[in-house]
């Protein structure tokens, strides 16, 4: 006889990814509530965004079909993170906190939640790629007595199974020798447009403008072009394989922002002046072409030398990294066990639905472990 399982979910961040997640969760929870073998009730008891809070003091489920309107009209006082942790800690069943923000303050609160036995799931890269102390505190909190579990599949490669694959390789006793890949949908799109295999491509500044118009970049493209997003993802993977990487700025990261344009006031000013620097990128493209290669923006970890770096590299047109299309990501894990035939994960590495799918997948992992 299976007893139905009750799980409570608290969601911080109801923007793009948060909205997609709540839609996926509504479908998942109705499916789980009807499951014959493992009936599970998943109740959302708290929704928060920067200036609004909606929660159920009696731990009754909020209505997932009207949550947007209910949150908008909520008169509840906005609780601080420690207050939210206090409230969740007294819930009568296991609680999962889902952080769909990229907020530094929420990331710093994870150890508090975990030590209270609250599980944490997030696409937020900040918690795992900022200072090493925070990473270590999160791991310690999760391993503490009755500590909560923490999953962050979507912090690297959105919904692609990057972190779960890497952890399984390590857990089964394999040894990672090299990680190499295209970790940014933005950079992927830019170079596949600017330097496509067997075709001319346009100018660099045109590629950047097009990527912004299509919504493939951050509101300010410089937040992609500085390489920090890729550096954060590499920091996370490096730490998972045991490298004590101090921060995403502690290793070489090549910025594609011309020195003179770093101080532009607005992104519009930056974009209007960028075409004046097309010559530099054109030169790099031509150099690669002369060698029969293409340039791509990659992140790389080599464990033999503990080398971590992010930047431009030249690739043979036959290399999987060169042959990527659109804004796809590709991650190659080279290991002792798999030898030269890397374990390759590739596919859409950006977008609300796929990022949320990684979050929903992590929730399913927690439900399975709580059985």
mmCIF file of C-alpha atoms in Angstrom, residues 7-239:
data_model
loop_
_atom_site.group_PDB
_atom_site.id
_atom_site.type_symbol
_atom_site.label_atom_id
_atom_site.label_comp_id
_atom_site.label_asym_id
_atom_site.label_seq_id
_atom_site.Cartn_x
_atom_site.Cartn_y
_atom_site.Cartn_z
ATOM 1 C CA UNK A 7 5.671 18.044 -1.153
ATOM 2 C CA UNK A 8 5.571 21.823 -0.779
ATOM 3 C CA UNK A 9 7.169 24.147 -3.318
ATOM 4 C CA UNK A 10 8.171 27.805 -2.815
ATOM 5 C CA UNK A 11 9.064 29.795 -5.921
ATOM 6 C CA UNK A 12 11.178 32.954 -5.987
ATOM 7 C CA UNK A 13 11.262 34.670 -9.395
ATOM 8 C CA UNK A 14 8.214 34.576 -11.664
ATOM 9 C CA UNK A 15 9.654 36.164 -14.817
ATOM 10 C CA UNK A 16 10.501 34.307 -18.043
ATOM 11 C CA UNK A 17 11.914 31.099 -16.595
ATOM 12 C CA UNK A 18 9.667 31.241 -13.529
ATOM 13 C CA UNK A 19 6.530 31.478 -15.657
ATOM 14 C CA UNK A 20 7.592 28.536 -17.848
ATOM 15 C CA UNK A 21 8.426 26.514 -14.726
ATOM 16 C CA UNK A 22 5.033 27.177 -13.115
ATOM 17 C CA UNK A 23 3.285 26.007 -16.313
ATOM 18 C CA UNK A 24 5.393 22.836 -16.379
ATOM 19 C CA UNK A 25 4.754 22.327 -12.654
ATOM 20 C CA UNK A 26 0.970 22.597 -13.096
ATOM 21 C CA UNK A 27 1.104 19.803 -15.688
ATOM 22 C CA UNK A 28 3.483 17.683 -13.587
ATOM 23 C CA UNK A 29 1.471 18.020 -10.382
ATOM 24 C CA UNK A 30 -1.801 17.004 -12.010
ATOM 25 C CA UNK A 31 -0.049 13.962 -13.499
ATOM 26 C CA UNK A 32 1.539 12.990 -10.152
ATOM 27 C CA UNK A 33 -1.726 13.382 -8.241
ATOM 28 C CA UNK A 34 -3.290 10.759 -10.529
ATOM 29 C CA UNK A 35 -0.360 8.301 -10.433
ATOM 30 C CA UNK A 36 -1.528 4.850 -9.304
ATOM 31 C CA UNK A 37 1.812 3.588 -8.001
ATOM 32 C CA UNK A 38 3.293 6.701 -6.455
ATOM 33 C CA UNK A 39 0.623 9.286 -5.783
ATOM 34 C CA UNK A 40 2.237 12.612 -4.969
ATOM 35 C CA UNK A 41 0.701 15.972 -4.122
ATOM 36 C CA UNK A 42 2.874 18.932 -5.076
ATOM 37 C CA UNK A 43 1.553 22.163 -3.564
ATOM 38 C CA UNK A 44 2.929 25.605 -4.308
ATOM 39 C CA UNK A 45 2.715 27.521 -1.031
ATOM 40 C CA UNK A 46 4.754 30.651 -1.765
ATOM 41 C CA UNK A 47 5.390 32.853 -4.808
ATOM 42 C CA UNK A 48 7.716 35.821 -4.645
ATOM 43 C CA UNK A 49 9.154 38.392 -6.995
ATOM 44 C CA UNK A 50 11.182 41.483 -6.166
ATOM 45 C CA UNK A 51 8.287 43.577 -4.809
ATOM 46 C CA UNK A 52 5.394 41.105 -4.353
ATOM 47 C CA UNK A 53 4.712 38.066 -2.217
ATOM 48 C CA UNK A 54 1.865 35.561 -2.159
ATOM 49 C CA UNK A 55 1.840 32.759 0.372
ATOM 50 C CA UNK A 56 -0.456 30.408 2.187
ATOM 51 C CA UNK A 57 -0.112 30.717 5.967
ATOM 52 C CA UNK A 58 -1.957 27.443 6.486
ATOM 53 C CA UNK A 59 0.235 25.603 3.922
ATOM 54 C CA UNK A 60 -2.691 25.105 1.571
ATOM 55 C CA UNK A 61 -1.906 25.018 -2.129
ATOM 56 C CA UNK A 62 -2.038 28.291 -4.065
ATOM 57 C CA UNK A 63 -4.137 28.208 -7.231
ATOM 58 C CA UNK A 64 -1.830 27.574 -10.213
ATOM 59 C CA UNK A 65 -4.456 28.654 -12.732
ATOM 60 C CA UNK A 66 -4.813 32.168 -11.298
ATOM 61 C CA UNK A 67 -1.398 32.744 -9.692
ATOM 62 C CA UNK A 68 -0.430 35.754 -11.863
ATOM 63 C CA UNK A 69 -3.522 37.753 -10.947
ATOM 64 C CA UNK A 70 -3.384 36.594 -7.306
ATOM 65 C CA UNK A 71 0.282 37.625 -6.964
ATOM 66 C CA UNK A 72 -0.409 40.976 -8.627
ATOM 67 C CA UNK A 73 -3.279 41.692 -6.211
ATOM 68 C CA UNK A 74 -1.564 40.316 -3.104
ATOM 69 C CA UNK A 75 -1.397 42.690 -0.132
ATOM 70 C CA UNK A 76 0.950 40.430 1.843
ATOM 71 C CA UNK A 77 3.974 42.204 3.334
ATOM 72 C CA UNK A 78 7.168 41.245 1.496
ATOM 73 C CA UNK A 79 9.128 38.910 3.775
ATOM 74 C CA UNK A 80 12.921 38.948 4.023
ATOM 75 C CA UNK A 81 14.827 35.812 2.979
ATOM 76 C CA UNK A 82 15.426 34.749 6.628
ATOM 77 C CA UNK A 83 11.679 35.226 7.305
ATOM 78 C CA UNK A 84 10.807 33.080 4.278
ATOM 79 C CA UNK A 85 13.210 30.410 5.584
ATOM 80 C CA UNK A 86 11.509 30.514 9.029
ATOM 81 C CA UNK A 87 8.073 30.072 7.447
ATOM 82 C CA UNK A 88 9.167 27.188 5.207
ATOM 83 C CA UNK A 89 10.999 25.446 8.051
ATOM 84 C CA UNK A 90 7.734 24.835 9.951
ATOM 85 C CA UNK A 91 5.878 23.329 6.977
ATOM 86 C CA UNK A 92 4.355 19.908 7.793
ATOM 87 C CA UNK A 93 6.013 18.170 4.784
ATOM 88 C CA UNK A 94 9.274 18.437 2.802
ATOM 89 C CA UNK A 95 9.819 21.811 1.108
ATOM 90 C CA UNK A 96 11.614 22.610 -2.135
ATOM 91 C CA UNK A 97 12.710 26.210 -2.742
ATOM 92 C CA UNK A 98 12.939 27.031 -6.454
ATOM 93 C CA UNK A 99 15.012 30.146 -7.163
ATOM 94 C CA UNK A 100 14.424 31.324 -10.754
ATOM 95 C CA UNK A 101 16.365 34.562 -10.285
ATOM 96 C CA UNK A 102 19.965 35.467 -11.004
ATOM 97 C CA UNK A 103 20.006 37.365 -7.733
ATOM 98 C CA UNK A 104 23.174 37.465 -5.601
ATOM 99 C CA UNK A 105 21.294 37.948 -2.283
ATOM 100 C CA UNK A 106 19.056 34.900 -2.804
ATOM 101 C CA UNK A 107 22.151 32.839 -3.716
ATOM 102 C CA UNK A 108 23.813 33.851 -0.452
ATOM 103 C CA UNK A 109 20.774 32.631 1.498
ATOM 104 C CA UNK A 110 21.010 29.021 0.222
ATOM 105 C CA UNK A 111 23.082 27.780 3.196
ATOM 106 C CA UNK A 112 20.376 29.147 5.544
ATOM 107 C CA UNK A 113 17.628 27.272 3.679
ATOM 108 C CA UNK A 114 19.653 24.063 3.351
ATOM 109 C CA UNK A 115 20.579 23.947 7.054
ATOM 110 C CA UNK A 116 16.851 24.108 7.844
ATOM 111 C CA UNK A 117 16.309 21.004 5.700
ATOM 112 C CA UNK A 118 14.786 22.958 2.798
ATOM 113 C CA UNK A 119 15.824 21.587 -0.618
ATOM 114 C CA UNK A 120 17.044 24.100 -3.220
ATOM 115 C CA UNK A 121 16.730 23.995 -7.027
ATOM 116 C CA UNK A 122 17.906 26.806 -9.269
ATOM 117 C CA UNK A 123 19.234 27.980 -12.633
ATOM 118 C CA UNK A 124 20.976 30.822 -10.707
ATOM 119 C CA UNK A 125 24.695 30.647 -11.575
ATOM 120 C CA UNK A 126 25.722 33.160 -8.894
ATOM 121 C CA UNK A 127 25.587 30.710 -5.979
ATOM 122 C CA UNK A 128 27.953 28.213 -7.549
ATOM 123 C CA UNK A 129 30.299 30.513 -9.442
ATOM 124 C CA UNK A 130 30.876 33.433 -7.102
ATOM 125 C CA UNK A 131 33.466 33.266 -4.313
ATOM 126 C CA UNK A 132 34.695 29.765 -3.420
ATOM 127 C CA UNK A 133 33.626 30.261 0.235
ATOM 128 C CA UNK A 134 29.955 30.381 -0.773
ATOM 129 C CA UNK A 135 30.297 27.212 -2.885
ATOM 130 C CA UNK A 136 31.924 25.415 0.058
ATOM 131 C CA UNK A 137 29.304 26.694 2.513
ATOM 132 C CA UNK A 138 26.489 25.440 0.247
ATOM 133 C CA UNK A 139 28.091 21.970 -0.027
ATOM 134 C CA UNK A 140 28.667 21.844 3.746
ATOM 135 C CA UNK A 141 25.096 22.981 4.504
ATOM 136 C CA UNK A 142 23.695 20.309 2.192
ATOM 137 C CA UNK A 143 25.804 17.624 3.904
ATOM 138 C CA UNK A 144 24.957 18.839 7.411
ATOM 139 C CA UNK A 145 22.620 16.817 9.643
ATOM 140 C CA UNK A 146 19.175 16.863 7.990
ATOM 141 C CA UNK A 147 20.537 19.307 5.396
ATOM 142 C CA UNK A 148 18.498 19.891 2.252
ATOM 143 C CA UNK A 149 19.534 18.682 -1.200
ATOM 144 C CA UNK A 150 20.680 21.169 -3.819
ATOM 145 C CA UNK A 151 20.347 20.743 -7.595
ATOM 146 C CA UNK A 152 21.309 23.254 -10.279
ATOM 147 C CA UNK A 153 21.237 21.474 -13.640
ATOM 148 C CA UNK A 154 20.075 24.628 -15.426
ATOM 149 C CA UNK A 155 23.023 26.708 -14.208
ATOM 150 C CA UNK A 156 25.066 25.242 -17.110
ATOM 151 C CA UNK A 157 23.580 24.538 -20.529
ATOM 152 C CA UNK A 158 19.965 25.292 -19.516
ATOM 153 C CA UNK A 159 17.947 22.070 -19.821
ATOM 154 C CA UNK A 160 20.775 19.992 -21.315
ATOM 155 C CA UNK A 161 21.901 17.162 -18.973
ATOM 156 C CA UNK A 162 25.382 18.615 -18.461
ATOM 157 C CA UNK A 163 25.807 18.598 -14.669
ATOM 158 C CA UNK A 164 23.970 15.307 -14.096
ATOM 159 C CA UNK A 165 26.172 13.618 -16.736
ATOM 160 C CA UNK A 166 29.359 15.060 -15.241
ATOM 161 C CA UNK A 167 28.370 13.994 -11.718
ATOM 162 C CA UNK A 168 27.577 10.474 -12.906
ATOM 163 C CA UNK A 169 30.964 10.186 -14.650
ATOM 164 C CA UNK A 170 32.689 11.178 -11.395
ATOM 165 C CA UNK A 171 30.436 9.118 -9.101
ATOM 166 C CA UNK A 172 31.094 5.966 -11.120
ATOM 167 C CA UNK A 173 34.838 6.467 -10.690
ATOM 168 C CA UNK A 174 35.790 7.970 -14.040
ATOM 169 C CA UNK A 175 38.360 10.748 -14.229
ATOM 170 C CA UNK A 176 37.760 13.841 -16.330
ATOM 171 C CA UNK A 177 40.865 14.942 -18.243
ATOM 172 C CA UNK A 178 39.421 17.773 -20.314
ATOM 173 C CA UNK A 179 36.197 19.754 -20.687
ATOM 174 C CA UNK A 180 35.776 21.853 -23.812
ATOM 175 C CA UNK A 181 32.760 23.467 -25.389
ATOM 176 C CA UNK A 182 30.596 26.329 -26.524
ATOM 177 C CA UNK A 183 28.717 27.291 -23.355
ATOM 178 C CA UNK A 184 26.877 30.396 -24.530
ATOM 179 C CA UNK A 185 23.927 30.416 -26.916
ATOM 180 C CA UNK A 186 24.788 34.041 -27.649
ATOM 181 C CA UNK A 187 28.422 33.367 -28.570
ATOM 182 C CA UNK A 188 27.354 30.292 -30.525
ATOM 183 C CA UNK A 189 24.930 32.303 -32.626
ATOM 184 C CA UNK A 190 27.400 35.152 -33.141
ATOM 185 C CA UNK A 191 30.208 32.988 -34.507
ATOM 186 C CA UNK A 192 27.961 30.682 -36.522
ATOM 187 C CA UNK A 193 26.622 33.856 -38.188
ATOM 188 C CA UNK A 194 29.912 35.762 -38.468
ATOM 189 C CA UNK A 195 32.152 32.851 -39.535
ATOM 190 C CA UNK A 196 29.973 30.063 -40.930
ATOM 191 C CA UNK A 197 31.670 27.011 -42.452
ATOM 192 C CA UNK A 198 32.050 27.295 -46.218
ATOM 193 C CA UNK A 199 30.358 30.702 -46.449
ATOM 194 C CA UNK A 200 31.300 34.357 -46.083
ATOM 195 C CA UNK A 201 29.246 35.550 -43.135
ATOM 196 C CA UNK A 202 28.737 39.273 -42.621
ATOM 197 C CA UNK A 203 30.493 41.833 -40.460
ATOM 198 C CA UNK A 204 30.966 41.290 -36.736
ATOM 199 C CA UNK A 205 28.898 44.315 -35.677
ATOM 200 C CA UNK A 206 26.029 43.200 -37.940
ATOM 201 C CA UNK A 207 26.042 39.782 -36.262
ATOM 202 C CA UNK A 208 25.904 41.412 -32.807
ATOM 203 C CA UNK A 209 23.029 43.735 -33.822
ATOM 204 C CA UNK A 210 21.094 40.817 -35.322
ATOM 205 C CA UNK A 211 21.603 38.661 -32.243
ATOM 206 C CA UNK A 212 20.281 41.458 -30.045
ATOM 207 C CA UNK A 213 17.221 41.991 -32.267
ATOM 208 C CA UNK A 214 16.425 38.265 -32.123
ATOM 209 C CA UNK A 215 16.614 38.329 -28.312
ATOM 210 C CA UNK A 216 19.700 36.069 -28.213
ATOM 211 C CA UNK A 217 21.702 38.535 -26.119
ATOM 212 C CA UNK A 218 21.270 40.193 -22.742
ATOM 213 C CA UNK A 219 19.571 43.632 -22.948
ATOM 214 C CA UNK A 220 23.142 44.995 -23.025
ATOM 215 C CA UNK A 221 25.164 42.716 -25.365
ATOM 216 C CA UNK A 222 28.323 43.652 -23.465
ATOM 217 C CA UNK A 223 27.102 41.370 -20.655
ATOM 218 C CA UNK A 224 27.598 38.493 -23.117
ATOM 219 C CA UNK A 225 30.629 39.813 -24.985
ATOM 220 C CA UNK A 226 32.736 40.169 -21.827
ATOM 221 C CA UNK A 227 32.808 36.355 -21.518
ATOM 222 C CA UNK A 228 31.801 36.341 -17.844
ATOM 223 C CA UNK A 229 28.723 34.169 -18.462
ATOM 224 C CA UNK A 230 30.926 31.456 -19.986
ATOM 225 C CA UNK A 231 33.498 31.919 -17.204
ATOM 226 C CA UNK A 232 30.781 31.337 -14.587
ATOM 227 C CA UNK A 233 29.681 28.079 -16.244
ATOM 228 C CA UNK A 234 33.282 26.886 -16.485
ATOM 229 C CA UNK A 235 33.833 27.759 -12.812
ATOM 230 C CA UNK A 236 30.860 25.560 -11.863
ATOM 231 C CA UNK A 237 32.044 22.554 -13.909
ATOM 232 C CA UNK A 238 35.617 22.973 -12.688
ATOM 233 C CA UNK A 239 34.505 23.011 -9.056
#
